[in-house]
Amino acid sequence: MNEAAWELLRRHGMTTVFGNPGSNELPFLAGMPEDFRYVLGLHEGAVLGMADGFAQATGRPAFVNLHAASGTGNAMGALTNAWYAHTPLVITAGQQVRSTIGQEVMLSNVDATLLPRPLVKHAAEPTCAQDVVRTLSQALHTATLDPAGPVYVSVPYDDWSAEAGTDTAHLLERRVTIGGGLAEAEIARLAGVLDAATAPVLVLGPDVDSARANDDAVVLAERLGADVWVAPSASRCPFPTVHPAFRGVLPASVTGITERLTGHDVVLVIGAPVFRYHQYDPGEYLPTGTRLLHVSCDPGEAARAPMGDAVVTPIGPAVAALAKAVTPRPEPERWAAAGDTDVARLPDAAAGDAGSERLVAADVLATLDALAPEDAVWVNEATSTVGDFWAAIRMRRPGSYYFPASGGLGFGMPAAVGVQLADPERRVIAVIGDGSANYGITALWSAARYRVPVVFVILSNGTYGALRGFATKLDALNAPGLDVPGIDFVALAEGYGVPAGRASTLADLRTAFETALAAQTPVLIEVTTEALARM
């Protein structure tokens, strides 16, 4: 059984295993072939976060091995991000010996298929040992079919010593592909609405972040003369931020979005939910007289939207077809007036060092952007500086940005390790808040252990900045637990084996960042910043 399962994974290119083993998993892992790579994380939240980043960066499913119910529970916070990012993950968890599960002996995963729901597309426990490989096959195909997402399989550990079923050969040769796309009549209908619009606007989501769809989205925007917004809390960047059509990321509030869409008669949302609000700020969902069209690969997203006409279809072919179908318009004068958006802004170091013991986040981010490689990959989990990040960081290529899709903390540091493992030719820079960092800090050990050269930049302001922002809006500044002072991230990093330093001036930051980029190992830079920033 063991050999057949490994061969199934090999046939699908899933030769990296992210895990933190327990006794229930040892019988499976003991048979791991030499051509497989095991990436150990010290906590299951970090394990799943690394796999999430790896799968998003490769565009292929990643394999995760967790320890029974306890390990699954530890990973659930990170699983929320994978679910909302449509990340294809095949998550396995060791189960107790099959005949003892009903007794609820120690390390039994009672009602295993219910435990990870509703954060997985599919959850299963094989009905018998001979069904293990088929169940794994079903899981990996389910994970990759639109909409992609995590799946979960609990396997009793005595199953691994059983003989494989006779149908294994068929499973190893099996392929499932997605076909079809929008009918020509539907493409013509959508194109007709867009052509008739006086001021169309595009709102793009993470499902557009692929090389082909990204290019086609640029063509679509240019032919329509349409400005482009990124959907609220997008986990990836679907459009080059240096393009003159780019306007930024929409706020995660009803009135905030409505204000920014005012003046547009047709809104086309592609590859994103409509919409994932966060801050409760009630109002009209759309400006008066505005029509919304929604193209999604996720039936659930289409069904639960509070407004708009939706079509469910694979995103890539739909964007390509629409880009060809719409009637070209002249380039808007406002794009030319915007000037060159692909120019670095390196803050004056001396000016940034004067008048305050802490740096301004916007200046820190502008410094990083000016010195980073053009093809840098950014992992952002400094949630109180999202506005500053989008304003400062220039991203030109697909696969350049990753953010926790559900807003659940603990994604950034592990995901950065996973993305760097998946994309070793591009340098990964993780911008992490000091509050967020503590949820995924053990990823530093994995980065050091496997020499993964991520540059971790900790924006240390001694507080939960995003939470303090909400406390201000909700008149709740007297709530406890808003601050996290006194954490020495340099010492923590060095304890995990990662070289680290502290920057309290922009000059210090320049030196430390350039040194980190030249290193072949992970490096952490702690930067002292002011508590207030643009969200």
Short mmCIF file of N, CA and C in Angstrom, two decimals, residues 361-465:
data_model
loop_
_atom_site.label_atom_id
_atom_site.label_comp_id
_atom_site.label_asym_id
_atom_site.label_seq_id
_atom_site.Cartn_x
_atom_site.Cartn_y
_atom_site.Cartn_z
N ALA A 361 6.20 53.82 8.16
CA ALA A 361 6.10 52.59 7.37
C ALA A 361 6.19 52.87 5.87
N ALA A 362 5.59 53.97 5.42
CA ALA A 362 5.62 54.30 3.99
C ALA A 362 7.05 54.49 3.51
N ASP A 363 7.90 55.12 4.32
CA ASP A 363 9.30 55.31 3.93
C ASP A 363 10.06 53.99 3.94
N VAL A 364 9.75 53.13 4.89
CA VAL A 364 10.39 51.81 4.95
C VAL A 364 10.06 51.02 3.69
N LEU A 365 8.78 50.99 3.32
CA LEU A 365 8.36 50.22 2.15
C LEU A 365 8.93 50.80 0.86
N ALA A 366 8.97 52.13 0.76
CA ALA A 366 9.55 52.75 -0.43
C ALA A 366 11.04 52.42 -0.55
N THR A 367 11.73 52.34 0.57
CA THR A 367 13.14 51.97 0.56
C THR A 367 13.32 50.53 0.09
N LEU A 368 12.50 49.63 0.61
CA LEU A 368 12.57 48.23 0.18
C LEU A 368 12.30 48.12 -1.31
N ASP A 369 11.28 48.82 -1.80
CA ASP A 369 10.92 48.74 -3.21
C ASP A 369 12.06 49.24 -4.10
N ALA A 370 12.69 50.33 -3.71
CA ALA A 370 13.74 50.92 -4.53
C ALA A 370 14.97 50.03 -4.64
N LEU A 371 15.22 49.23 -3.60
CA LEU A 371 16.44 48.41 -3.57
C LEU A 371 16.20 46.96 -3.97
N ALA A 372 14.94 46.52 -3.99
CA ALA A 372 14.63 45.12 -4.29
C ALA A 372 14.82 44.81 -5.77
N PRO A 373 15.09 43.56 -6.11
CA PRO A 373 15.15 43.17 -7.53
C PRO A 373 13.81 43.41 -8.20
N GLU A 374 13.84 43.68 -9.52
CA GLU A 374 12.60 43.95 -10.25
C GLU A 374 11.65 42.78 -10.20
N ASP A 375 12.18 41.56 -10.14
CA ASP A 375 11.32 40.38 -10.14
C ASP A 375 11.09 39.83 -8.73
N ALA A 376 11.28 40.67 -7.71
CA ALA A 376 11.08 40.22 -6.34
C ALA A 376 9.66 39.72 -6.12
N VAL A 377 9.53 38.75 -5.22
CA VAL A 377 8.23 38.24 -4.79
C VAL A 377 7.98 38.75 -3.38
N TRP A 378 6.80 39.33 -3.18
CA TRP A 378 6.48 39.96 -1.89
C TRP A 378 5.42 39.14 -1.17
N VAL A 379 5.70 38.81 0.07
CA VAL A 379 4.71 38.21 0.96
C VAL A 379 4.41 39.24 2.03
N ASN A 380 3.15 39.65 2.13
CA ASN A 380 2.79 40.77 3.00
C ASN A 380 1.87 40.30 4.12
N GLU A 381 2.31 40.47 5.35
CA GLU A 381 1.42 40.25 6.49
C GLU A 381 1.66 41.34 7.53
N ALA A 382 1.84 42.55 7.04
CA ALA A 382 1.84 43.73 7.91
C ALA A 382 0.49 44.40 7.68
N THR A 383 -0.52 43.91 8.36
CA THR A 383 -1.90 44.22 7.98
C THR A 383 -2.30 45.67 8.24
N SER A 384 -1.58 46.38 9.09
CA SER A 384 -1.93 47.78 9.34
C SER A 384 -1.30 48.71 8.32
N THR A 385 -0.47 48.18 7.41
CA THR A 385 0.20 49.02 6.42
C THR A 385 -0.16 48.61 5.00
N VAL A 386 -1.31 47.98 4.82
CA VAL A 386 -1.70 47.49 3.50
C VAL A 386 -1.77 48.64 2.49
N GLY A 387 -2.36 49.75 2.88
CA GLY A 387 -2.46 50.89 1.97
C GLY A 387 -1.10 51.41 1.57
N ASP A 388 -0.19 51.53 2.52
CA ASP A 388 1.17 51.98 2.21
C ASP A 388 1.88 50.98 1.30
N PHE A 389 1.63 49.69 1.53
CA PHE A 389 2.29 48.67 0.72
C PHE A 389 1.90 48.80 -0.75
N TRP A 390 0.58 48.87 -1.01
CA TRP A 390 0.12 48.95 -2.40
C TRP A 390 0.56 50.25 -3.06
N ALA A 391 0.72 51.31 -2.28
CA ALA A 391 1.15 52.58 -2.85
C ALA A 391 2.64 52.57 -3.18
N ALA A 392 3.43 51.79 -2.46
CA ALA A 392 4.89 51.86 -2.61
C ALA A 392 5.48 50.77 -3.49
N ILE A 393 4.92 49.57 -3.42
CA ILE A 393 5.59 48.42 -4.04
C ILE A 393 5.19 48.27 -5.50
N ARG A 394 6.17 48.22 -6.38
CA ARG A 394 5.92 48.06 -7.82
C ARG A 394 6.03 46.58 -8.18
N MET A 395 4.94 46.05 -8.70
CA MET A 395 4.91 44.64 -9.11
C MET A 395 4.54 44.56 -10.58
N ARG A 396 5.39 43.90 -11.33
CA ARG A 396 5.25 43.88 -12.79
C ARG A 396 4.82 42.51 -13.31
N ARG A 397 5.12 41.46 -12.59
CA ARG A 397 4.94 40.10 -13.09
C ARG A 397 3.92 39.34 -12.26
N PRO A 398 3.27 38.35 -12.86
CA PRO A 398 2.40 37.46 -12.07
C PRO A 398 3.21 36.74 -10.99
N GLY A 399 2.53 36.29 -9.96
CA GLY A 399 3.22 35.57 -8.89
C GLY A 399 4.13 36.43 -8.06
N SER A 400 3.82 37.73 -7.97
CA SER A 400 4.70 38.65 -7.23
C SER A 400 4.17 39.02 -5.85
N TYR A 401 2.99 38.55 -5.47
CA TYR A 401 2.37 39.02 -4.22
C TYR A 401 1.54 37.91 -3.58
N TYR A 402 1.69 37.79 -2.26
CA TYR A 402 0.90 36.82 -1.49
C TYR A 402 0.46 37.47 -0.18
N PHE A 403 -0.79 37.22 0.18
CA PHE A 403 -1.39 37.85 1.36
C PHE A 403 -2.40 36.85 1.94
N PRO A 404 -2.60 36.83 3.28
CA PRO A 404 -3.55 35.86 3.87
C PRO A 404 -4.98 36.11 3.42
N ALA A 405 -5.54 35.18 2.68
CA ALA A 405 -6.83 35.39 2.03
C ALA A 405 -7.98 35.56 3.01
N SER A 406 -7.89 34.95 4.18
CA SER A 406 -8.98 35.06 5.14
C SER A 406 -8.71 36.14 6.18
N GLY A 407 -7.51 36.70 6.17
CA GLY A 407 -7.13 37.65 7.21
C GLY A 407 -6.62 36.99 8.46
N GLY A 408 -6.57 35.65 8.47
CA GLY A 408 -6.07 34.93 9.64
C GLY A 408 -4.56 35.04 9.74
N LEU A 409 -4.05 35.46 10.90
CA LEU A 409 -2.62 35.68 11.07
C LEU A 409 -1.86 34.37 11.17
N GLY A 410 -0.58 34.44 10.81
CA GLY A 410 0.28 33.27 10.83
C GLY A 410 0.63 32.76 9.45
N PHE A 411 0.13 33.39 8.42
CA PHE A 411 0.38 32.97 7.03
C PHE A 411 1.75 33.41 6.54
N GLY A 412 2.14 34.65 6.84
CA GLY A 412 3.22 35.31 6.13
C GLY A 412 4.57 34.61 6.21
N MET A 413 5.08 34.33 7.39
CA MET A 413 6.42 33.78 7.49
C MET A 413 6.50 32.37 6.92
N PRO A 414 5.58 31.46 7.27
CA PRO A 414 5.62 30.13 6.64
C PRO A 414 5.41 30.18 5.13
N ALA A 415 4.44 30.99 4.67
CA ALA A 415 4.17 31.08 3.24
C ALA A 415 5.40 31.57 2.48
N ALA A 416 6.13 32.51 3.05
CA ALA A 416 7.33 33.01 2.39
C ALA A 416 8.34 31.89 2.17
N VAL A 417 8.48 31.02 3.16
CA VAL A 417 9.39 29.88 3.01
C VAL A 417 8.90 28.96 1.89
N GLY A 418 7.60 28.70 1.86
CA GLY A 418 7.04 27.84 0.83
C GLY A 418 7.18 28.44 -0.56
N VAL A 419 6.92 29.73 -0.69
CA VAL A 419 7.03 30.39 -1.99
C VAL A 419 8.48 30.35 -2.48
N GLN A 420 9.43 30.61 -1.58
CA GLN A 420 10.83 30.59 -1.98
C GLN A 420 11.28 29.20 -2.39
N LEU A 421 10.80 28.17 -1.70
CA LEU A 421 11.11 26.80 -2.11
C LEU A 421 10.57 26.51 -3.51
N ALA A 422 9.39 27.05 -3.79
CA ALA A 422 8.76 26.80 -5.09
C ALA A 422 9.36 27.62 -6.21
N ASP A 423 9.91 28.78 -5.90
CA ASP A 423 10.38 29.72 -6.91
C ASP A 423 11.79 30.21 -6.55
N PRO A 424 12.78 29.33 -6.61
CA PRO A 424 14.12 29.69 -6.13
C PRO A 424 14.83 30.72 -7.00
N GLU A 425 14.35 30.98 -8.22
CA GLU A 425 15.02 31.92 -9.10
C GLU A 425 14.68 33.38 -8.78
N ARG A 426 13.60 33.60 -8.02
CA ARG A 426 13.21 34.96 -7.65
C ARG A 426 13.39 35.12 -6.14
N ARG A 427 13.74 36.31 -5.69
CA ARG A 427 13.99 36.53 -4.26
C ARG A 427 12.68 36.89 -3.56
N VAL A 428 12.40 36.20 -2.48
CA VAL A 428 11.19 36.43 -1.71
C VAL A 428 11.50 37.38 -0.55
N ILE A 429 10.68 38.43 -0.44
CA ILE A 429 10.81 39.40 0.64
C ILE A 429 9.50 39.38 1.43
N ALA A 430 9.59 39.03 2.69
CA ALA A 430 8.41 38.94 3.55
C ALA A 430 8.35 40.16 4.45
N VAL A 431 7.29 40.94 4.30
CA VAL A 431 7.07 42.13 5.13
C VAL A 431 6.03 41.75 6.18
N ILE A 432 6.43 41.65 7.43
CA ILE A 432 5.60 41.05 8.47
C ILE A 432 5.46 42.02 9.65
N GLY A 433 4.25 42.18 10.15
CA GLY A 433 4.04 42.96 11.36
C GLY A 433 4.50 42.20 12.59
N ASP A 434 4.86 42.94 13.64
CA ASP A 434 5.34 42.25 14.83
C ASP A 434 4.24 41.45 15.50
N GLY A 435 2.99 41.89 15.38
CA GLY A 435 1.90 41.08 15.92
C GLY A 435 1.71 39.81 15.12
N SER A 436 1.74 39.91 13.79
CA SER A 436 1.57 38.74 12.93
C SER A 436 2.70 37.74 13.09
N ALA A 437 3.92 38.24 13.27
CA ALA A 437 5.09 37.37 13.26
C ALA A 437 5.02 36.27 14.31
N ASN A 438 4.44 36.56 15.45
CA ASN A 438 4.43 35.57 16.53
C ASN A 438 3.58 34.34 16.21
N TYR A 439 2.67 34.45 15.24
CA TYR A 439 1.84 33.31 14.89
C TYR A 439 2.57 32.31 14.00
N GLY A 440 3.63 32.75 13.33
CA GLY A 440 4.33 31.85 12.42
C GLY A 440 5.84 31.86 12.62
N ILE A 441 6.29 32.26 13.80
CA ILE A 441 7.71 32.49 14.04
C ILE A 441 8.54 31.22 13.87
N THR A 442 7.95 30.04 14.10
CA THR A 442 8.75 28.81 14.00
C THR A 442 9.16 28.51 12.57
N ALA A 443 8.56 29.21 11.59
CA ALA A 443 8.99 29.02 10.21
C ALA A 443 10.45 29.43 10.03
N LEU A 444 10.98 30.27 10.92
CA LEU A 444 12.39 30.64 10.84
C LEU A 444 13.30 29.42 10.95
N TRP A 445 12.92 28.47 11.80
CA TRP A 445 13.73 27.27 11.95
C TRP A 445 13.80 26.50 10.65
N SER A 446 12.64 26.35 9.98
CA SER A 446 12.61 25.63 8.70
C SER A 446 13.43 26.38 7.66
N ALA A 447 13.33 27.72 7.64
CA ALA A 447 14.11 28.50 6.68
C ALA A 447 15.60 28.28 6.90
N ALA A 448 16.03 28.27 8.16
CA ALA A 448 17.44 28.05 8.46
C ALA A 448 17.86 26.61 8.14
N ARG A 449 17.00 25.66 8.51
CA ARG A 449 17.34 24.24 8.34
C ARG A 449 17.54 23.89 6.87
N TYR A 450 16.71 24.47 6.00
CA TYR A 450 16.79 24.13 4.57
C TYR A 450 17.44 25.24 3.75
N ARG A 451 18.06 26.22 4.42
CA ARG A 451 18.77 27.32 3.77
C ARG A 451 17.90 27.98 2.70
N VAL A 452 16.73 28.41 3.11
CA VAL A 452 15.78 29.06 2.22
C VAL A 452 16.01 30.57 2.35
N PRO A 453 16.51 31.25 1.31
CA PRO A 453 17.02 32.62 1.47
C PRO A 453 15.95 33.72 1.44
N VAL A 454 14.95 33.59 2.25
CA VAL A 454 13.93 34.64 2.38
C VAL A 454 14.51 35.81 3.17
N VAL A 455 14.17 37.03 2.78
CA VAL A 455 14.49 38.21 3.59
C VAL A 455 13.23 38.56 4.38
N PHE A 456 13.27 38.37 5.68
CA PHE A 456 12.15 38.69 6.56
C PHE A 456 12.35 40.11 7.11
N VAL A 457 11.40 41.00 6.85
CA VAL A 457 11.46 42.36 7.38
C VAL A 457 10.31 42.51 8.37
N ILE A 458 10.64 42.63 9.63
CA ILE A 458 9.63 42.76 10.69
C ILE A 458 9.41 44.24 10.98
N LEU A 459 8.19 44.72 10.72
CA LEU A 459 7.83 46.10 11.08
C LEU A 459 7.36 46.09 12.53
N SER A 460 8.21 46.56 13.41
CA SER A 460 7.97 46.43 14.84
C SER A 460 7.49 47.76 15.42
N ASN A 461 6.19 47.82 15.71
CA ASN A 461 5.65 49.04 16.32
C ASN A 461 5.09 48.80 17.73
N GLY A 462 5.24 47.56 18.23
CA GLY A 462 4.84 47.26 19.61
C GLY A 462 3.35 47.16 19.84
N THR A 463 2.57 47.08 18.75
CA THR A 463 1.12 47.02 18.93
C THR A 463 0.49 46.21 17.80
N TYR A 464 -0.73 45.73 18.02
CA TYR A 464 -1.51 45.15 16.94
C TYR A 464 -2.12 46.32 16.17
N GLY A 465 -1.40 46.78 15.12
CA GLY A 465 -1.79 48.02 14.45
C GLY A 465 -3.17 47.98 13.85
#
